[in-house]
PDB file of C-alpha atoms (C1' of nucleotides) in Angstrom:
ATOM      1  CA  MET A   1     -92.329  60.791   3.498  1.00 93.00           C
ATOM      2  CA  ARG A   2     -89.164  58.793   2.501  1.00 95.00           C
ATOM      3  CA  HIS A   3     -87.744  55.666   3.547  1.00 98.00           C
ATOM      4  CA  TRP A   4     -84.412  54.561   4.169  1.00 98.00           C
ATOM      5  CA  LEU A   5     -82.144  51.804   5.153  1.00 98.00           C
ATOM      6  CA  MET A   6     -79.304  52.211   7.860  1.00 98.00           C
ATOM      7  CA  LYS A   7     -76.679  49.922   8.622  1.00 98.00           C
ATOM      8  CA  SER A   8     -75.110  49.241  11.944  1.00 97.00           C
ATOM      9  CA  GLU A   9     -72.881  46.328  13.109  1.00 96.00           C
ATOM     10  CA  PRO A  10     -75.117  44.775  15.969  1.00 96.00           C
ATOM     11  CA  GLU A  11     -71.847  44.243  17.973  1.00 94.00           C
ATOM     12  CA  VAL A  12     -71.669  48.065  17.858  1.00 94.00           C
ATOM     13  CA  PHE A  13     -75.182  49.091  18.179  1.00 96.00           C
ATOM     14  CA  SER A  14     -78.034  46.411  17.557  1.00 96.00           C
ATOM     15  CA  ILE A  15     -81.745  46.956  17.141  1.00 97.00           C
ATOM     16  CA  ASP A  16     -81.928  45.554  20.966  1.00 97.00           C
ATOM     17  CA  ASP A  17     -79.568  48.459  21.949  1.00 97.00           C
ATOM     18  CA  LEU A  18     -81.772  50.968  20.109  1.00 97.00           C
ATOM     19  CA  LYS A  19     -85.037  49.422  21.845  1.00 97.00           C
ATOM     20  CA  GLU A  20     -83.400  49.705  25.158  1.00 97.00           C
ATOM     21  CA  ASN A  21     -82.154  53.165  24.810  1.00 97.00           C
ATOM     22  CA  LYS A  22     -85.446  54.361  22.712  1.00 97.00           C
ATOM     23  CA  LYS A  23     -83.234  56.574  20.563  1.00 97.00           C
ATOM     24  CA  THR A  24     -79.651  57.114  19.378  1.00 97.00           C
ATOM     25  CA  SER A  25     -77.439  59.531  17.583  1.00 97.00           C
ATOM     26  CA  TRP A  26     -76.350  58.154  14.242  1.00 97.00           C
ATOM     27  CA  GLU A  27     -72.622  59.063  14.696  1.00 96.00           C
ATOM     28  CA  GLY A  28     -69.761  57.901  12.532  1.00 95.00           C
ATOM     29  CA  VAL A  29     -71.015  58.279   8.986  1.00 96.00           C
ATOM     30  CA  ARG A  30     -67.996  59.473   6.894  1.00 95.00           C
ATOM     31  CA  ASN A  31     -69.192  59.022   3.527  1.00 96.00           C
ATOM     32  CA  TYR A  32     -70.242  61.983   1.441  1.00 95.00           C
ATOM     33  CA  GLN A  33     -73.189  60.304  -0.302  1.00 95.00           C
ATOM     34  CA  ALA A  34     -74.465  59.154   3.038  1.00 96.00           C
ATOM     35  CA  ARG A  35     -74.204  62.484   4.585  1.00 96.00           C
ATOM     36  CA  ASN A  36     -75.828  64.212   1.591  1.00 96.00           C
ATOM     37  CA  PHE A  37     -78.821  61.689   1.990  1.00 97.00           C
ATOM     38  CA  MET A  38     -79.085  62.880   5.642  1.00 97.00           C
ATOM     39  CA  ARG A  39     -78.471  66.440   4.965  1.00 96.00           C
ATOM     40  CA  ASP A  40     -80.683  67.099   1.895  1.00 96.00           C
ATOM     41  CA  ASP A  41     -83.396  64.344   1.978  1.00 96.00           C
ATOM     42  CA  MET A  42     -84.089  63.220   5.468  1.00 97.00           C
ATOM     43  CA  GLN A  43     -87.208  64.559   6.956  1.00 98.00           C
ATOM     44  CA  LEU A  44     -88.707  64.101  10.464  1.00 98.00           C
ATOM     45  CA  GLY A  45     -90.907  60.983  10.601  1.00 97.00           C
ATOM     46  CA  ASP A  46     -89.042  59.222   7.823  1.00 98.00           C
ATOM     47  CA  LYS A  47     -88.927  55.495   8.447  1.00 98.00           C
ATOM     48  CA  VAL A  48     -85.763  53.397   8.348  1.00 98.00           C
ATOM     49  CA  LEU A  49     -85.000  49.859   7.904  1.00 98.00           C
ATOM     50  CA  TYR A  50     -82.607  48.991  10.634  1.00 98.00           C
ATOM     51  CA  TYR A  51     -79.988  46.842   8.876  1.00 98.00           C
ATOM     52  CA  HIS A  52     -77.575  44.593  10.840  1.00 98.00           C
ATOM     53  CA  SER A  53     -74.436  44.058   8.825  1.00 96.00           C
ATOM     54  CA  ASN A  54     -71.387  41.624   9.658  1.00 94.00           C
ATOM     55  CA  ALA A  55     -73.941  39.688  11.523  1.00 94.00           C
ATOM     56  CA  GLU A  56     -75.328  36.392  11.734  1.00 93.00           C
ATOM     57  CA  PRO A  57     -77.676  36.501  10.170  1.00 94.00           C
ATOM     58  CA  THR A  58     -77.022  39.873   8.399  1.00 96.00           C
ATOM     59  CA  GLY A  59     -80.354  41.594   7.229  1.00 97.00           C
ATOM     60  CA  VAL A  60     -83.167  43.902   8.474  1.00 98.00           C
ATOM     61  CA  ALA A  61     -83.770  43.643  12.172  1.00 97.00           C
ATOM     62  CA  GLY A  62     -86.370  46.102  12.792  1.00 97.00           C
ATOM     63  CA  VAL A  63     -87.545  49.718  12.193  1.00 98.00           C
ATOM     64  CA  ALA A  64     -86.735  53.198  13.133  1.00 98.00           C
ATOM     65  CA  GLU A  65     -87.716  56.676  12.731  1.00 98.00           C
ATOM     66  CA  VAL A  66     -85.833  59.994  12.030  1.00 98.00           C
ATOM     67  CA  CYS A  67     -86.459  62.188  15.174  1.00 98.00           C
ATOM     68  CA  ARG A  68     -84.032  64.660  14.572  1.00 98.00           C
ATOM     69  CA  LEU A  69     -82.833  66.424  11.467  1.00 98.00           C
ATOM     70  CA  ALA A  70     -79.052  66.518  10.418  1.00 97.00           C
ATOM     71  CA  TYR A  71     -76.839  68.294  12.892  1.00 97.00           C
ATOM     72  CA  PRO A  72     -72.972  68.211  13.308  1.00 96.00           C
ATOM     73  CA  ASP A  73     -71.440  64.844  14.625  1.00 96.00           C
ATOM     74  CA  PRO A  74     -69.358  66.003  17.475  1.00 95.00           C
ATOM     75  CA  THR A  75     -67.085  62.796  16.974  1.00 94.00           C
ATOM     76  CA  GLN A  76     -65.410  64.732  14.195  1.00 94.00           C
ATOM     77  CA  TRP A  77     -63.811  67.028  16.483  1.00 93.00           C
ATOM     78  CA  ASP A  78     -62.920  64.547  19.242  1.00 91.00           C
ATOM     79  CA  PRO A  79     -59.182  63.258  18.795  1.00 88.00           C
ATOM     80  CA  ARG A  80     -60.123  60.132  20.936  1.00 88.00           C
ATOM     81  CA  SER A  81     -62.833  59.234  18.827  1.00 90.00           C
ATOM     82  CA  LYS A  82     -62.274  56.695  16.062  1.00 90.00           C
ATOM     83  CA  TYR A  83     -64.484  58.931  13.928  1.00 92.00           C
ATOM     84  CA  HIS A  84     -62.156  61.882  14.423  1.00 90.00           C
ATOM     85  CA  ASP A  85     -61.492  63.954  11.366  1.00 91.00           C
ATOM     86  CA  ALA A  86     -58.444  66.351  11.755  1.00 86.00           C
ATOM     87  CA  SER A  87     -59.649  68.318   8.645  1.00 86.00           C
ATOM     88  CA  ALA A  88     -63.128  69.212   9.995  1.00 87.00           C
ATOM     89  CA  SER A  89     -63.514  72.565  11.574  1.00 87.00           C
ATOM     90  CA  ARG A  90     -65.874  74.015  14.103  1.00 88.00           C
ATOM     91  CA  GLU A  91     -66.850  76.511  11.928  1.00 87.00           C
ATOM     92  CA  ASP A  92     -67.546  74.430   8.939  1.00 86.00           C
ATOM     93  CA  PRO A  93     -68.409  71.019  10.263  1.00 92.00           C
ATOM     94  CA  ARG A  94     -67.875  68.178   7.402  1.00 94.00           C
ATOM     95  CA  TRP A  95     -69.771  65.488   9.152  1.00 95.00           C
ATOM     96  CA  LEU A  96     -73.582  65.183  10.013  1.00 96.00           C
ATOM     97  CA  MET A  97     -75.722  62.776  11.830  1.00 97.00           C
ATOM     98  CA  VAL A  98     -79.269  62.338  12.425  1.00 98.00           C
ATOM     99  CA  ASP A  99     -81.219  61.080  15.669  1.00 98.00           C
ATOM    100  CA  VAL A 100     -83.469  58.228  15.173  1.00 98.00           C
ATOM    101  CA  LYS A 101     -85.853  56.370  17.606  1.00 98.00           C
ATOM    102  CA  PHE A 102     -86.965  52.924  18.054  1.00 98.00           C
ATOM    103  CA  VAL A 103     -90.109  51.799  16.314  1.00 97.00           C
ATOM    104  CA  SER A 104     -90.328  47.980  16.181  1.00 97.00           C
ATOM    105  CA  ARG A 105     -88.104  44.932  16.269  1.00 96.00           C
ATOM    106  CA  PHE A 106     -88.758  42.054  14.263  1.00 96.00           C
ATOM    107  CA  SER A 107     -89.177  38.676  16.035  1.00 93.00           C
ATOM    108  CA  GLU A 108     -86.502  37.385  13.511  1.00 94.00           C
ATOM    109  CA  VAL A 109     -84.218  39.409  11.298  1.00 96.00           C
ATOM    110  CA  VAL A 110     -85.434  39.350   7.655  1.00 97.00           C
ATOM    111  CA  SER A 111     -82.191  37.856   6.313  1.00 97.00           C
ATOM    112  CA  LEU A 112     -80.176  39.235   3.281  1.00 96.00           C
ATOM    113  CA  GLU A 113     -80.782  35.710   1.764  1.00 96.00           C
ATOM    114  CA  SER A 114     -84.696  36.111   2.024  1.00 95.00           C
ATOM    115  CA  LEU A 115     -84.371  39.596   0.504  1.00 97.00           C
ATOM    116  CA  LYS A 116     -82.486  38.509  -2.330  1.00 96.00           C
ATOM    117  CA  ALA A 117     -85.198  35.467  -2.818  1.00 95.00           C
ATOM    118  CA  ASN A 118     -87.916  37.777  -2.838  1.00 95.00           C
ATOM    119  CA  PRO A 119     -88.995  38.790  -6.474  1.00 95.00           C
ATOM    120  CA  LEU A 120     -90.927  42.021  -5.253  1.00 96.00           C
ATOM    121  CA  LEU A 121     -87.678  43.178  -3.685  1.00 96.00           C
ATOM    122  CA  ALA A 122     -85.576  43.006  -7.040  1.00 94.00           C
ATOM    123  CA  GLY A 123     -83.680  46.132  -7.741  1.00 93.00           C
ATOM    124  CA  MET A 124     -83.400  47.052  -3.836  1.00 96.00           C
ATOM    125  CA  PRO A 125     -80.068  48.948  -3.435  1.00 95.00           C
ATOM    126  CA  VAL A 126     -78.866  47.010  -0.328  1.00 96.00           C
ATOM    127  CA  LEU A 127     -79.076  43.757  -2.839  1.00 96.00           C
ATOM    128  CA  LYS A 128     -76.626  45.294  -5.166  1.00 93.00           C
ATOM    129  CA  ARG A 129     -73.294  43.880  -5.310  1.00 89.00           C
ATOM    130  CA  GLY A 130     -70.674  45.900  -3.577  1.00 90.00           C
ATOM    131  CA  MET A 131     -73.230  48.196  -2.070  1.00 93.00           C
ATOM    132  CA  ARG A 132     -71.594  49.755   0.879  1.00 93.00           C
ATOM    133  CA  LEU A 133     -73.426  52.930   1.379  1.00 96.00           C
ATOM    134  CA  SER A 134     -74.657  52.942   5.138  1.00 96.00           C
ATOM    135  CA  VAL A 135     -77.383  55.155   4.604  1.00 97.00           C
ATOM    136  CA  GLN A 136     -79.671  54.575   1.353  1.00 97.00           C
ATOM    137  CA  PRO A 137     -83.150  55.170   0.029  1.00 96.00           C
ATOM    138  CA  VAL A 138     -85.763  52.568  -0.254  1.00 97.00           C
ATOM    139  CA  SER A 139     -88.759  52.797  -2.240  1.00 97.00           C
ATOM    140  CA  PRO A 140     -91.987  52.606  -0.270  1.00 97.00           C
ATOM    141  CA  GLU A 141     -93.008  49.391  -1.894  1.00 96.00           C
ATOM    142  CA  HIS A 142     -89.888  47.814  -0.825  1.00 97.00           C
ATOM    143  CA  PHE A 143     -90.167  49.149   2.594  1.00 97.00           C
ATOM    144  CA  GLU A 144     -93.521  47.741   2.897  1.00 96.00           C
ATOM    145  CA  GLU A 145     -92.570  44.448   1.610  1.00 97.00           C
ATOM    146  CA  VAL A 146     -89.593  44.041   3.972  1.00 97.00           C
ATOM    147  CA  VAL A 147     -91.922  45.158   6.936  1.00 97.00           C
ATOM    148  CA  ARG A 148     -94.361  42.655   5.731  1.00 96.00           C
ATOM    149  CA  LEU A 149     -91.881  39.944   5.915  1.00 95.00           C
ATOM    150  CA  GLY A 150     -90.458  41.100   9.261  1.00 94.00           C
ATOM    151  CA  ILE A 151     -94.065  41.219  10.935  1.00 88.00           C
ATOM    152  CA  GLY A 152     -95.003  38.075   9.146  1.00 76.00           C
ATOM    153  CA  GLY A 153     -92.198  36.569  11.347  1.00 54.00           C
ATOM    154  CA  VAL A 154     -93.742  37.737  14.792  1.00 49.00           C
ATOM    155  CA  ALA A 155     -95.117  34.561  16.416  1.00 46.00           C
TER     156      ALA A 155
ATOM    157  C1'  DG B   1     -59.726  35.751   8.253  1.00 55.28           C
ATOM    158  C1'  DC B   2     -60.222  36.505   3.120  1.00 55.28           C
ATOM    159  C1'  DC B   3     -60.894  39.274  -0.301  1.00 55.28           C
ATOM    160  C1'  DA B   4     -64.031  41.595  -3.779  1.00 55.28           C
ATOM    161  C1'  DA B   5     -65.622  46.208  -4.463  1.00 55.28           C
ATOM    162  C1'  DC B   6     -65.517  50.794  -3.546  1.00 55.28           C
ATOM    163  C1'  DG B   7     -64.143  55.539  -2.137  1.00 55.28           C
ATOM    164  C1'  DT B   8     -60.479  58.550  -0.927  1.00 55.28           C
ATOM    165  C1'  DT B   9     -55.626  60.143  -1.336  1.00 55.28           C
ATOM    166  C1'  DG B  10     -51.982  62.145  -3.189  1.00 55.28           C
ATOM    167  C1'  DG B  11     -47.951  62.098  -6.658  1.00 55.28           C
ATOM    168  C1'  DC B  12     -47.296  63.657 -11.041  1.00 55.28           C
TER     169       DC B  12
ATOM    170  C1'  DG C   1     -57.206  65.860 -13.736  1.00 55.28           C
ATOM    171  C1'  DC C   2     -55.431  61.235 -14.161  1.00 55.28           C
ATOM    172  C1'  DC C   3     -54.885  56.851 -11.711  1.00 55.28           C
ATOM    173  C1'  DA C   4     -52.217  53.851  -8.689  1.00 55.28           C
ATOM    174  C1'  DA C   5     -52.202  52.941  -3.848  1.00 55.28           C
ATOM    175  C1'  DC C   6     -54.220  52.559  -0.156  1.00 55.28           C
ATOM    176  C1'  DG C   7     -58.004  51.907   3.375  1.00 55.28           C
ATOM    177  C1'  DT C   8     -62.622  50.378   4.429  1.00 55.28           C
ATOM    178  C1'  DT C   9     -66.738  47.860   3.978  1.00 55.28           C
ATOM    179  C1'  DG C  10     -69.303  43.897   4.519  1.00 55.28           C
ATOM    180  C1'  DG C  11     -70.511  39.195   2.749  1.00 55.28           C
ATOM    181  C1'  DC C  12     -69.009  34.718   3.048  1.00 55.28           C
TER     182       DC C  12
END
DNA sequence: GCCAACGTTGGC
DNA sequence: GCCAACGTTGGC
């Protein structure tokens, strides 16, 4: 099993939204590297750190789990969608998405600041300057440490 | 709102 | 195939 980090702006779709809806389709990925991770490497049951970007605070808000393998993202064909891609054809879909389901919500977001301050998390991709990938792999060790921090925050 | 970092596009 | 221009991401 692999581990991942996926970014979402909580104003768009937060960990609370995921908790309420139980699951969601991860639409709107329009980056080839992120798509390829979903297409080639994600497996059912893979655990995901749910990361809030452009947030206060920014950081990991909980855990999700991959519950459907990569399949075509229909928003690529929808002219009204902000994710519309006029060059994507029905026959050869360019963009894919997975479904993820809610696993847990941390009582407090494990902030980016606290991630940076933790020596055990040195080298974690999300901490790299300029790292914009919205789907990124996480080592099992880093994953467990972030979960430990998140669970540790439970009152 | 600013802007650094990065990916993509398109002219050549 | 190079690379400047442009658009987007995302922390601050």
